[in-house]
Coordinates of C-alpha atoms in Angstrom, one line a residue:
M193 CA -43.8 -18.4 -22.4
I194 CA -42.2 -21.7 -23.5
L195 CA -45.2 -23.6 -22.7
T196 CA -47.7 -21.5 -24.6
Q197 CA -49.2 -22.3 -27.9
P198 CA -48.2 -21.3 -30.5
I199 CA -44.4 -21.2 -29.9
P200 CA -43.4 -17.5 -29.4
S201 CA -41.4 -16.0 -32.2
I202 CA -37.5 -15.7 -32.1
L203 CA -38.0 -11.8 -31.5
S204 CA -39.8 -12.6 -28.2
F205 CA -37.1 -15.1 -27.0
N206 CA -34.4 -12.5 -27.9
L207 CA -36.2 -9.8 -25.9
L208 CA -36.5 -12.2 -22.9
F209 CA -32.8 -13.4 -23.1
S210 CA -31.6 -9.8 -23.5
A211 CA -33.6 -8.8 -20.3
I212 CA -32.2 -11.7 -18.3
A213 CA -28.7 -10.8 -19.5
K214 CA -29.1 -7.2 -18.4
K215 CA -30.0 -8.5 -15.0
K216 CA -26.5 -10.2 -15.1
H217 CA -28.2 -13.7 -14.9
Y218 CA -25.7 -14.9 -17.7
D219 CA -25.7 -18.5 -16.6
T220 CA -29.6 -18.7 -16.8
V221 CA -29.3 -17.5 -20.5
V222 CA -26.7 -20.0 -21.3
L223 CA -28.7 -22.9 -19.6
L224 CA -31.9 -21.9 -21.6
L225 CA -30.0 -21.7 -24.9
K226 CA -28.5 -25.1 -24.2
R227 CA -31.9 -26.7 -24.6
P228 CA -33.1 -25.5 -28.0
K229 CA -35.1 -28.6 -28.9
S230 CA -37.2 -28.4 -25.8
T231 CA -38.2 -24.7 -26.7
G232 CA -38.4 -25.3 -30.5
L233 CA -35.9 -22.4 -30.7
V234 CA -33.7 -21.9 -33.8
P235 CA -31.3 -19.2 -32.6
D236 CA -30.7 -16.3 -35.1
F237 CA -27.7 -13.8 -35.2
I238 CA -29.2 -11.8 -32.3
T239 CA -29.6 -14.9 -30.1
L240 CA -26.1 -15.9 -30.8
N241 CA -24.7 -12.5 -30.1
I242 CA -26.5 -12.5 -26.8
L243 CA -25.1 -15.9 -25.9
L244 CA -21.5 -15.0 -26.9
D245 CA -21.8 -11.8 -24.8
C246 CA -22.9 -14.0 -21.7
F247 CA -20.1 -16.2 -22.1
C248 CA -17.6 -13.4 -22.2
N249 CA -19.2 -11.7 -19.2
M250 CA -18.7 -15.0 -17.5
S251 CA -14.9 -14.9 -18.3
K252 CA -15.5 -17.8 -20.8
V253 CA -14.1 -16.3 -23.8
S254 CA -13.1 -19.7 -25.3
D255 CA -16.8 -20.6 -25.2
G256 CA -17.6 -17.3 -26.8
F257 CA -15.3 -18.2 -29.7
V258 CA -17.1 -21.6 -30.1
V259 CA -20.3 -19.3 -30.6
F260 CA -18.4 -17.1 -32.9
G261 CA -17.6 -20.2 -35.1
T262 CA -21.2 -21.2 -35.2
M263 CA -22.0 -17.6 -36.5
L264 CA -19.5 -18.1 -39.3
R265 CA -20.8 -21.6 -40.2
R266 CA -24.3 -20.3 -40.5
G267 CA -23.3 -17.5 -42.8
F268 CA -23.8 -14.7 -40.3
S269 CA -21.4 -11.7 -40.5
P270 CA -20.1 -10.7 -37.0
D271 CA -20.8 -7.1 -36.1
A272 CA -19.1 -4.5 -33.9
A273 CA -21.1 -5.8 -30.8
T274 CA -19.8 -9.2 -31.4
F275 CA -16.2 -8.3 -31.5
T276 CA -16.7 -5.8 -28.6
A277 CA -17.9 -8.7 -26.5
L278 CA -15.0 -10.9 -27.3
I279 CA -12.5 -8.0 -26.7
K280 CA -14.3 -7.4 -23.3
G281 CA -13.9 -11.2 -22.7
F282 CA -10.3 -11.1 -23.3
C283 CA -9.8 -8.1 -21.0
R284 CA -11.7 -9.7 -18.2
E285 CA -9.2 -12.7 -18.3
E286 CA -6.4 -10.1 -18.4
R287 CA -5.4 -11.1 -21.9
V288 CA -5.3 -7.5 -23.2
L289 CA -2.7 -8.1 -25.9
E290 CA -5.0 -10.7 -27.6
A291 CA -7.8 -8.3 -27.1
A292 CA -5.8 -5.7 -29.1
K293 CA -4.9 -8.2 -31.8
L294 CA -8.5 -9.2 -32.2
F295 CA -9.5 -5.5 -32.5
R296 CA -7.0 -5.3 -35.5
K297 CA -8.6 -8.3 -37.1
M298 CA -12.2 -6.8 -37.1
V299 CA -11.8 -5.1 -40.5
A300 CA -10.8 -8.4 -42.1
F301 CA -14.2 -9.5 -41.3
G302 CA -15.8 -6.4 -42.9
C303 CA -16.5 -4.8 -39.6
R304 CA -15.2 -1.4 -38.4
P305 CA -14.8 -0.6 -34.6
N306 CA -17.2 1.9 -33.1
V307 CA -16.6 4.1 -30.1
I308 CA -17.8 1.3 -27.9
S309 CA -15.3 -1.2 -29.2
Y310 CA -12.4 1.4 -28.6
G311 CA -13.7 2.4 -25.2
T312 CA -13.9 -1.4 -24.1
L313 CA -10.3 -2.1 -25.3
I314 CA -8.9 1.3 -23.9
N315 CA -10.6 0.4 -20.5
G316 CA -9.0 -3.2 -20.4
L317 CA -5.5 -1.7 -21.4
C318 CA -5.8 0.9 -18.5
R319 CA -7.0 -1.6 -15.9
A320 CA -3.9 -3.7 -17.0
G321 CA -1.6 -0.7 -16.6
D322 CA -0.5 -0.7 -20.3
M323 CA -0.9 3.0 -20.6
S324 CA 1.3 3.5 -23.7
L325 CA -0.8 1.1 -25.8
A326 CA -4.1 2.6 -24.4
L327 CA -2.7 6.2 -25.4
K328 CA -1.9 4.9 -28.9
F329 CA -5.5 3.7 -29.5
H330 CA -6.9 7.1 -28.0
E331 CA -4.6 8.9 -30.5
E332 CA -5.8 6.8 -33.3
M333 CA -9.4 7.8 -32.5
V334 CA -8.4 11.5 -32.5
N335 CA -6.1 11.5 -35.5
G336 CA -7.0 8.4 -37.4
N337 CA -4.5 5.8 -38.7
D338 CA -2.7 5.5 -42.1
E339 CA -5.1 2.9 -43.5
F340 CA -8.6 4.1 -42.6
G341 CA -8.3 7.7 -41.5
V342 CA -10.5 8.7 -38.5
I343 CA -13.0 5.8 -37.7
C344 CA -14.8 7.4 -34.9
K345 CA -13.9 10.3 -32.4
P346 CA -13.6 9.9 -28.7
N347 CA -16.6 10.9 -26.7
G348 CA -16.9 11.8 -23.0
F349 CA -17.0 8.1 -22.0
T350 CA -13.6 7.2 -23.7
Y351 CA -11.9 10.4 -22.5
G352 CA -13.2 9.6 -19.0
I353 CA -11.8 6.0 -19.2
I354 CA -8.3 7.0 -20.4
I355 CA -7.9 10.1 -18.1
D356 CA -8.9 8.0 -15.1
G357 CA -6.3 5.4 -16.1
L358 CA -3.5 8.1 -16.5
C359 CA -4.4 9.5 -13.2
K360 CA -4.5 6.1 -11.4
H361 CA -1.1 5.2 -12.9
G362 CA 0.7 8.5 -12.0
F363 CA 0.7 10.1 -15.5
I364 CA -0.9 13.3 -14.2
D365 CA 0.7 15.6 -16.8
K366 CA -0.6 13.6 -19.7
A367 CA -4.0 13.3 -17.8
K368 CA -4.2 17.1 -17.6
E369 CA -3.2 17.3 -21.3
L370 CA -6.1 15.0 -22.4
F371 CA -8.4 16.9 -20.0
L372 CA -7.6 20.2 -21.8
E373 CA -7.8 18.5 -25.2
M374 CA -11.4 17.1 -24.2
K375 CA -12.7 20.6 -23.2
S376 CA -11.1 22.1 -26.4
S377 CA -12.8 19.6 -28.7
G378 CA -16.3 20.8 -27.1
I379 CA -16.8 17.8 -24.8
K380 CA -17.9 18.9 -21.3
P381 CA -16.4 17.0 -18.4
D382 CA -18.9 15.6 -15.9
V383 CA -18.5 15.0 -12.2
V384 CA -16.9 11.6 -12.7
I385 CA -14.1 13.0 -15.0
Y386 CA -13.6 16.0 -12.7
G387 CA -13.3 13.6 -9.8
S388 CA -10.6 11.5 -11.5
V389 CA -8.4 14.4 -12.3
I390 CA -8.8 16.0 -8.9
D391 CA -7.9 12.7 -7.3
G392 CA -4.9 12.4 -9.5
L393 CA -3.7 15.9 -8.8
C394 CA -4.2 15.4 -5.1
K395 CA -2.3 12.1 -5.0
N396 CA 0.6 13.8 -6.8
G397 CA 0.7 16.9 -4.5
F398 CA -1.0 19.5 -6.8
V399 CA -3.6 20.2 -4.3
D400 CA -3.9 24.0 -5.4
M401 CA -4.6 22.9 -8.9
A402 CA -7.3 20.5 -7.6
K403 CA -8.8 23.3 -5.6
A404 CA -9.0 25.4 -8.7
L405 CA -10.9 22.7 -10.5
L406 CA -13.3 22.5 -7.6
L407 CA -14.0 26.2 -8.1
E408 CA -14.3 25.6 -12.0
M409 CA -16.9 22.8 -11.2
R410 CA -18.9 25.1 -9.2
S411 CA -18.8 27.8 -11.8
R412 CA -20.2 25.4 -14.3
K413 CA -23.0 24.3 -11.8
I414 CA -21.5 20.8 -11.5
N415 CA -22.0 19.8 -7.9
P416 CA -18.9 17.8 -6.3
N417 CA -19.7 14.3 -5.2
V418 CA -18.2 12.2 -2.4
V419 CA -15.2 11.2 -4.6
V420 CA -14.3 14.9 -5.2
Y421 CA -14.6 15.9 -1.6
S422 CA -12.7 12.7 -0.4
S423 CA -9.9 13.2 -2.7
L424 CA -9.5 16.9 -1.8
I425 CA -9.6 16.1 2.0
H426 CA -7.0 13.5 1.5
G427 CA -4.8 16.0 -0.4
L428 CA -5.2 18.7 2.3
C429 CA -4.4 16.1 5.1
C430 CA -1.2 15.0 3.3
L431 CA -0.2 18.8 3.3
G432 CA -1.0 18.9 7.0
D433 CA -3.8 21.5 6.4
W434 CA -6.2 20.0 8.9
V435 CA -8.3 23.0 9.2
E436 CA -9.2 23.4 5.5
A437 CA -9.8 19.6 5.4
K438 CA -12.2 19.7 8.3
G439 CA -13.9 22.6 6.6
L440 CA -14.5 20.5 3.5
F441 CA -15.9 17.8 5.5
M442 CA -18.3 20.1 7.2
E443 CA -19.2 21.4 3.8
M444 CA -20.0 17.9 2.6
L445 CA -22.4 17.3 5.5
D446 CA -24.0 20.7 4.8
Q447 CA -24.6 19.8 1.1
G448 CA -26.2 16.6 2.2
I449 CA -23.4 14.5 0.6
R450 CA -22.9 11.5 3.0
P451 CA -19.2 10.7 3.6
N452 CA -18.2 7.1 2.6
V453 CA -15.7 4.7 4.1
V454 CA -12.8 6.4 2.1
T455 CA -13.7 9.9 3.4
F456 CA -13.9 8.6 7.0
S457 CA -10.5 6.6 6.7
V458 CA -8.6 9.5 5.5
I459 CA -9.8 11.8 8.4
I460 CA -9.4 9.2 11.0
G461 CA -6.0 8.4 9.9
E462 CA -5.1 12.1 10.0
L463 CA -6.4 12.6 13.6
C464 CA -4.7 9.3 14.6
K465 CA -1.4 10.7 13.1
N466 CA -1.8 13.8 15.1
G467 CA -2.5 12.0 18.4
K468 CA -6.3 13.1 18.4
I469 CA -7.4 9.7 19.2
D470 CA -10.6 10.6 21.1
E471 CA -11.7 12.9 18.2
A472 CA -11.0 10.0 15.8
N473 CA -13.1 7.5 18.1
R474 CA -16.0 10.0 18.0
L475 CA -15.9 10.0 14.3
L476 CA -16.1 6.2 14.2
K477 CA -19.3 6.6 16.3
L478 CA -20.7 9.2 13.8
M479 CA -20.0 6.7 11.0
I480 CA -22.1 3.9 12.6
Q481 CA -24.7 6.5 13.6
I482 CA -25.3 7.6 10.1
G483 CA -25.2 4.1 8.5
V484 CA -21.8 3.9 7.1
S485 CA -20.3 0.5 8.1
P486 CA -16.6 1.0 9.1
D487 CA -14.2 -1.5 7.4
K488 CA -11.1 -3.3 8.7
I489 CA -9.0 -0.6 7.4
I490 CA -10.7 2.0 9.5
Y491 CA -10.6 -0.3 12.6
S492 CA -6.9 -1.1 12.0
I493 CA -6.1 2.7 11.8
L494 CA -7.8 3.2 15.2
L495 CA -6.3 0.2 16.8
D496 CA -2.8 1.4 15.8
G497 CA -3.7 4.9 17.0
F498 CA -4.7 3.7 20.5
C499 CA -1.6 1.4 20.7
L500 CA 0.8 4.4 19.6
V501 CA -0.4 6.5 22.6
G502 CA -0.2 3.5 24.9
R503 CA -4.1 3.1 25.5
I504 CA -3.9 -0.7 25.1
D505 CA -7.1 -1.2 27.2
D506 CA -9.1 1.0 24.8
A507 CA -7.5 -0.8 21.8
R508 CA -8.7 -4.0 23.3
K509 CA -12.3 -2.6 23.8
L510 CA -12.3 -1.5 20.2
F511 CA -11.0 -4.9 19.0
V512 CA -13.9 -6.6 20.8
S513 CA -16.5 -4.0 19.3
M514 CA -15.5 -4.9 15.8
N515 CA -17.3 -8.3 15.8
N516 CA -20.4 -6.7 17.3
N517 CA -20.6 -4.3 14.5
G518 CA -20.2 -7.1 11.8
C519 CA -16.5 -6.6 11.0
R520 CA -14.4 -9.8 11.3
H521 CA -10.9 -9.8 12.8
D522 CA -8.1 -10.5 10.5
V523 CA -4.3 -10.9 10.9
V524 CA -3.7 -7.2 10.4
C525 CA -5.9 -6.3 13.5
Y526 CA -4.5 -9.2 15.5
S527 CA -0.9 -8.2 14.7
I528 CA -1.6 -4.5 15.7
L529 CA -2.9 -5.5 19.0
I530 CA -0.2 -8.0 19.7
N531 CA 2.4 -5.3 18.8
G532 CA 0.7 -3.0 21.3
Y533 CA 0.6 -5.5 24.1
C534 CA 4.4 -6.3 23.4
K535 CA 5.4 -2.5 23.4
E536 CA 3.6 -2.3 26.8
G537 CA 5.6 -5.4 28.2
Q538 CA 2.4 -7.5 28.4
V539 CA 3.9 -10.4 26.4
E540 CA 1.6 -12.9 28.0
E541 CA -1.4 -11.0 26.6
A542 CA 0.2 -11.0 23.2
M543 CA 0.8 -14.7 23.2
S544 CA -2.8 -15.3 24.4
L545 CA -4.1 -13.3 21.2
Y546 CA -1.6 -15.5 19.0
T547 CA -3.3 -18.7 20.3
E548 CA -6.7 -17.2 19.9
M549 CA -6.0 -16.3 16.2
I550 CA -4.5 -19.8 15.5
L551 CA -7.7 -21.3 16.9
K552 CA -9.8 -19.1 14.7
G553 CA -7.9 -20.4 11.6
I554 CA -6.3 -17.0 11.1
R555 CA -2.7 -17.6 9.7
P556 CA -0.1 -15.4 11.3
T557 CA 2.3 -13.5 8.9
V558 CA 6.0 -13.1 9.3
I559 CA 5.2 -9.6 10.8
T560 CA 3.1 -11.2 13.5
Y561 CA 5.9 -13.7 14.4
N562 CA 8.7 -10.9 14.4
T563 CA 6.6 -8.8 16.8
L564 CA 6.1 -11.7 19.2
L565 CA 9.8 -12.8 19.0
I566 CA 10.9 -9.2 19.7
G567 CA 8.4 -9.0 22.6
L568 CA 9.4 -12.3 24.1
L569 CA 13.2 -11.6 23.9
Q570 CA 12.9 -8.2 25.5
A571 CA 11.0 -10.0 28.3
S572 CA 14.0 -12.5 28.6
K573 CA 11.8 -15.3 27.6
V574 CA 14.5 -16.9 25.4
G575 CA 13.1 -20.5 25.6
D576 CA 9.7 -19.2 24.4
A577 CA 11.2 -17.4 21.6
H578 CA 13.0 -20.5 20.5
K579 CA 9.7 -22.5 20.6
L580 CA 7.9 -19.8 18.7
F581 CA 10.7 -19.7 16.0
D582 CA 10.2 -23.5 15.6
E583 CA 6.5 -23.1 15.3
M584 CA 7.0 -20.3 12.7
K585 CA 8.9 -22.8 10.5
L586 CA 6.4 -25.5 11.2
N587 CA 3.5 -23.2 10.0
K588 CA 5.5 -22.6 6.8
V589 CA 6.0 -18.9 7.4
V590 CA 9.4 -18.0 6.0
P591 CA 11.6 -15.9 8.3
N592 CA 12.9 -12.8 6.9
L593 CA 15.9 -10.5 7.7
R594 CA 13.9 -8.7 10.4
T595 CA 13.4 -12.2 12.1
Y596 CA 17.1 -13.0 12.1
S597 CA 17.9 -9.5 13.2
A598 CA 15.5 -9.8 16.2
L599 CA 16.8 -13.1 17.1
I600 CA 20.4 -12.1 17.0
D601 CA 19.9 -8.9 18.9
G602 CA 17.6 -10.7 21.5
L603 CA 20.2 -13.4 22.1
C604 CA 23.0 -10.9 22.5
K605 CA 21.1 -8.8 24.9
N606 CA 20.2 -11.8 27.0
G607 CA 23.8 -13.1 27.1
Y608 CA 23.5 -15.9 24.6
L609 CA 26.3 -14.5 22.5
S610 CA 27.6 -18.0 21.3
E611 CA 24.2 -18.9 20.2
A612 CA 23.8 -15.5 18.3
L613 CA 27.2 -16.1 16.6
E614 CA 26.2 -19.6 15.6
L615 CA 22.9 -18.2 14.1
F616 CA 24.9 -15.7 12.3
Y617 CA 27.4 -18.2 10.7
S618 CA 24.5 -20.5 9.8
L619 CA 22.9 -17.6 7.7
E620 CA 26.3 -16.9 6.2
N621 CA 26.7 -20.6 5.2
C622 CA 23.2 -20.6 3.8
K623 CA 24.2 -17.8 1.5
F624 CA 21.4 -15.8 3.1
E625 CA 21.6 -12.1 2.0
L626 CA 22.7 -10.3 5.2
N627 CA 22.0 -6.7 5.8
I628 CA 23.8 -4.0 8.0
E629 CA 21.2 -4.3 10.8
I630 CA 22.2 -7.9 11.5
F631 CA 25.9 -6.9 11.7
S632 CA 25.1 -4.0 13.9
C633 CA 23.2 -6.2 16.3
L634 CA 26.1 -8.7 16.6
I635 CA 28.8 -6.0 16.9
D636 CA 26.9 -4.5 19.6
G637 CA 26.6 -7.7 21.4
L638 CA 30.3 -8.5 21.0
C639 CA 31.2 -5.0 22.2
K640 CA 29.0 -5.3 25.3
A641 CA 30.6 -8.7 26.1
G642 CA 34.0 -7.2 25.9
R643 CA 34.9 -9.1 22.8
L644 CA 36.1 -6.0 21.1
E645 CA 38.7 -7.6 18.8
T646 CA 36.1 -10.0 17.2
A647 CA 33.6 -7.0 16.9
W648 CA 36.5 -4.9 15.1
A649 CA 37.2 -7.8 12.8
L650 CA 33.6 -8.3 11.9
F651 CA 33.3 -4.4 11.3
Q652 CA 36.4 -4.6 9.1
E653 CA 34.9 -7.4 7.0
L654 CA 31.8 -5.5 6.0
P655 CA 33.1 -4.6 2.5
V656 CA 33.5 -8.3 1.8
Y657 CA 29.7 -8.6 2.2
H658 CA 29.2 -5.6 -0.1
L659 CA 27.9 -3.6 3.0
A660 CA 28.7 -0.2 4.3
P661 CA 28.4 0.8 8.0
D662 CA 25.5 3.1 8.8
V663 CA 25.4 5.7 11.7
V664 CA 24.1 3.1 14.1
T665 CA 27.1 0.7 13.2
F666 CA 29.6 3.5 13.6
S667 CA 28.2 4.6 17.0
I668 CA 28.3 1.2 18.4
M669 CA 31.9 0.7 17.4
I670 CA 32.8 4.2 18.6
N671 CA 31.1 3.3 21.9
G672 CA 33.1 0.0 22.2
L673 CA 36.4 1.8 21.6
C674 CA 35.6 4.4 24.2
K675 CA 34.8 1.9 26.8
I676 CA 38.3 0.3 26.5
G677 CA 40.1 3.8 26.4
Q678 CA 40.9 3.7 22.7
L679 CA 39.9 7.3 22.2
E680 CA 42.0 8.3 19.3
K681 CA 40.9 5.3 17.3
A682 CA 37.3 6.2 18.1
N683 CA 37.9 9.9 17.1
E684 CA 39.5 8.5 13.8
M685 CA 36.2 6.6 13.2
L686 CA 34.4 9.9 13.3
L687 CA 36.7 11.3 10.4
N688 CA 36.3 8.1 8.6
M689 CA 32.5 8.5 8.7
D690 CA 32.9 11.8 6.7
K691 CA 35.0 10.0 4.2
M692 CA 32.3 7.3 3.7
G693 CA 29.6 9.9 3.4
C694 CA 27.8 8.8 6.6
A695 CA 26.8 11.8 8.7
P696 CA 27.2 11.4 12.5
D697 CA 24.1 12.2 14.7
V698 CA 23.7 13.4 18.2
V699 CA 24.2 9.8 19.5
T700 CA 27.6 9.5 17.8
F701 CA 28.8 12.9 19.1
N702 CA 27.5 12.1 22.8
T703 CA 29.2 8.8 22.8
L704 CA 32.5 10.2 21.7
M705 CA 32.2 13.2 24.1
R706 CA 31.4 10.9 27.1
G707 CA 34.6 9.0 26.3
F708 CA 36.7 12.0 26.3
L709 CA 35.0 13.4 29.4
K710 CA 35.7 10.2 31.2
N711 CA 39.3 10.7 30.3
N712 CA 39.1 14.3 31.6
D713 CA 40.0 15.7 28.0
T714 CA 37.5 18.7 28.2
E715 CA 39.3 20.4 25.2
K716 CA 38.3 17.6 23.0
V717 CA 34.8 17.6 24.3
V718 CA 34.6 21.4 23.5
E719 CA 36.1 20.7 19.9
L720 CA 33.3 18.1 19.4
L721 CA 30.7 20.5 20.6
H722 CA 31.8 23.0 17.9
K723 CA 31.7 20.3 15.2
M724 CA 28.2 19.4 16.3
A725 CA 27.3 23.3 15.8
E726 CA 28.9 23.4 12.5
R727 CA 27.0 20.4 11.3
N728 CA 23.6 21.7 12.7
V729 CA 23.4 18.6 14.8
M730 CA 20.7 19.4 17.5
P731 CA 21.9 18.6 21.1
D732 CA 19.5 16.5 23.2
S733 CA 19.2 16.1 27.0
S734 CA 22.3 13.7 27.0
T735 CA 24.4 16.5 25.4
F736 CA 23.3 19.0 28.0
S737 CA 24.2 16.6 30.9
I738 CA 27.8 16.4 29.3
V739 CA 28.0 20.3 29.1
I740 CA 27.0 20.7 32.7
K741 CA 29.7 18.4 33.8
L742 CA 32.3 20.8 31.9
L743 CA 31.1 23.7 34.1
P744 CA 32.9 24.7 37.3
M745 CA 30.9 23.9 40.5
D746 CA 29.5 27.5 41.1
E747 CA 28.3 27.7 37.6
K748 CA 26.7 24.2 38.0
Y749 CA 24.8 25.6 41.0
H750 CA 23.5 28.5 39.0
Q751 CA 22.5 26.2 36.1
C752 CA 20.4 24.0 38.5

């Protein structure tokens, strides 16, 4: 066009630039308009508006303001489209307060905002999570402001934006209110708005209301889409209503609506949670069969599912198949499989996976390291755990409380009590924020090593660290006291638990009962059994073994 004679009119150029911009080739428009002399082009107001809009879509709002200045110098009056583009540019750059300020300045330039200007700003505010300001602008559309009255009423588009924003940020009651306001003003909600409200209701536990809206949609001849079905399926799964969720899934397929990755991830997650791993795996195969590519989230759910039921070989096969299906391994997938191997006691395989991920350039997280440290220490590979801990710091992965708890616990259990104490005091000197888990690990180690006085002193010091013992800490201390025959002191601790608002569990009661039974104090054991019943603490197999020991020999025979 540029080389033809005579030179095309500015209108032709504007049509060309507009068409290119609609295809989102913003950089091409900018490049062409940077060479006005070669084209003989003198940009008019429309040309400059197109250029400004391109800059703002490229998140270059400062360049957009340069064009805005050019408009003013040439005597052009910016219109609503100009300001809307700049507002959109600010929002894209997450500068929503500046967008709101510019919106207020529109009138000073003799330009009133339109429904698109309002919609663009409200959308930016919703994305930024500033729902109070978004609502303020929405109310201004509905009721007007003191200066100008009602400028323009909200339409389905603006209602859809703010309702969706409210639902996503958990303001479901306000979303329901605006949904009713929208319908009462004569605006019919479409499938997208129904989808937003249904999703919000399901995520907040109002599944029955969501189901009622589905019926309303059908009565209005609005066909539910994949978002509506996926939201409802997720809501039903959260309530444990797998039968109805499965029914909706089958209905989707019957209606010719292809489930997406979200739908599959919800159902696969629910199946794995309920131990139906084979069914979940079949669903993965169905996904691939119908052309829905599983993502890393779905693979992670399934990997975790296989590991939870101890099917580590199947987890490994799935892990290998990921690459074949075009889904690259990431740190989450590696960490899940590493954890699976560690739990199965196959720590060498776990370390092999760790080496593999390092070679692939995948950076392990603190979770990966914690998992491996626990695995190594459980396998009594203390030296390897030390090396890994040093490597962790070398790779600039900051240890957290879980790391130190795992190390202290592992060192204690492997007989390295002095080393565990040294690590504990180094944390204390570094002003590291200690938690009750670390103290419990150390107190347990000290009790098992027969250093009860030190354990008791540490237990007594807990208030100094602004910590309160939990049921685990109390149970450990009670067990330690029982082992050295200080049963009355152990029993006192049970009473102290009540005073401190810490409810004893079945482990606490079993520990104390075993202590009294060892001392042939059957009366105290029976008393503790009554206390268990009063507190509705359910007995376990260990409790029953204690009860059997209380029975006379002939009754034991009949019990067997």
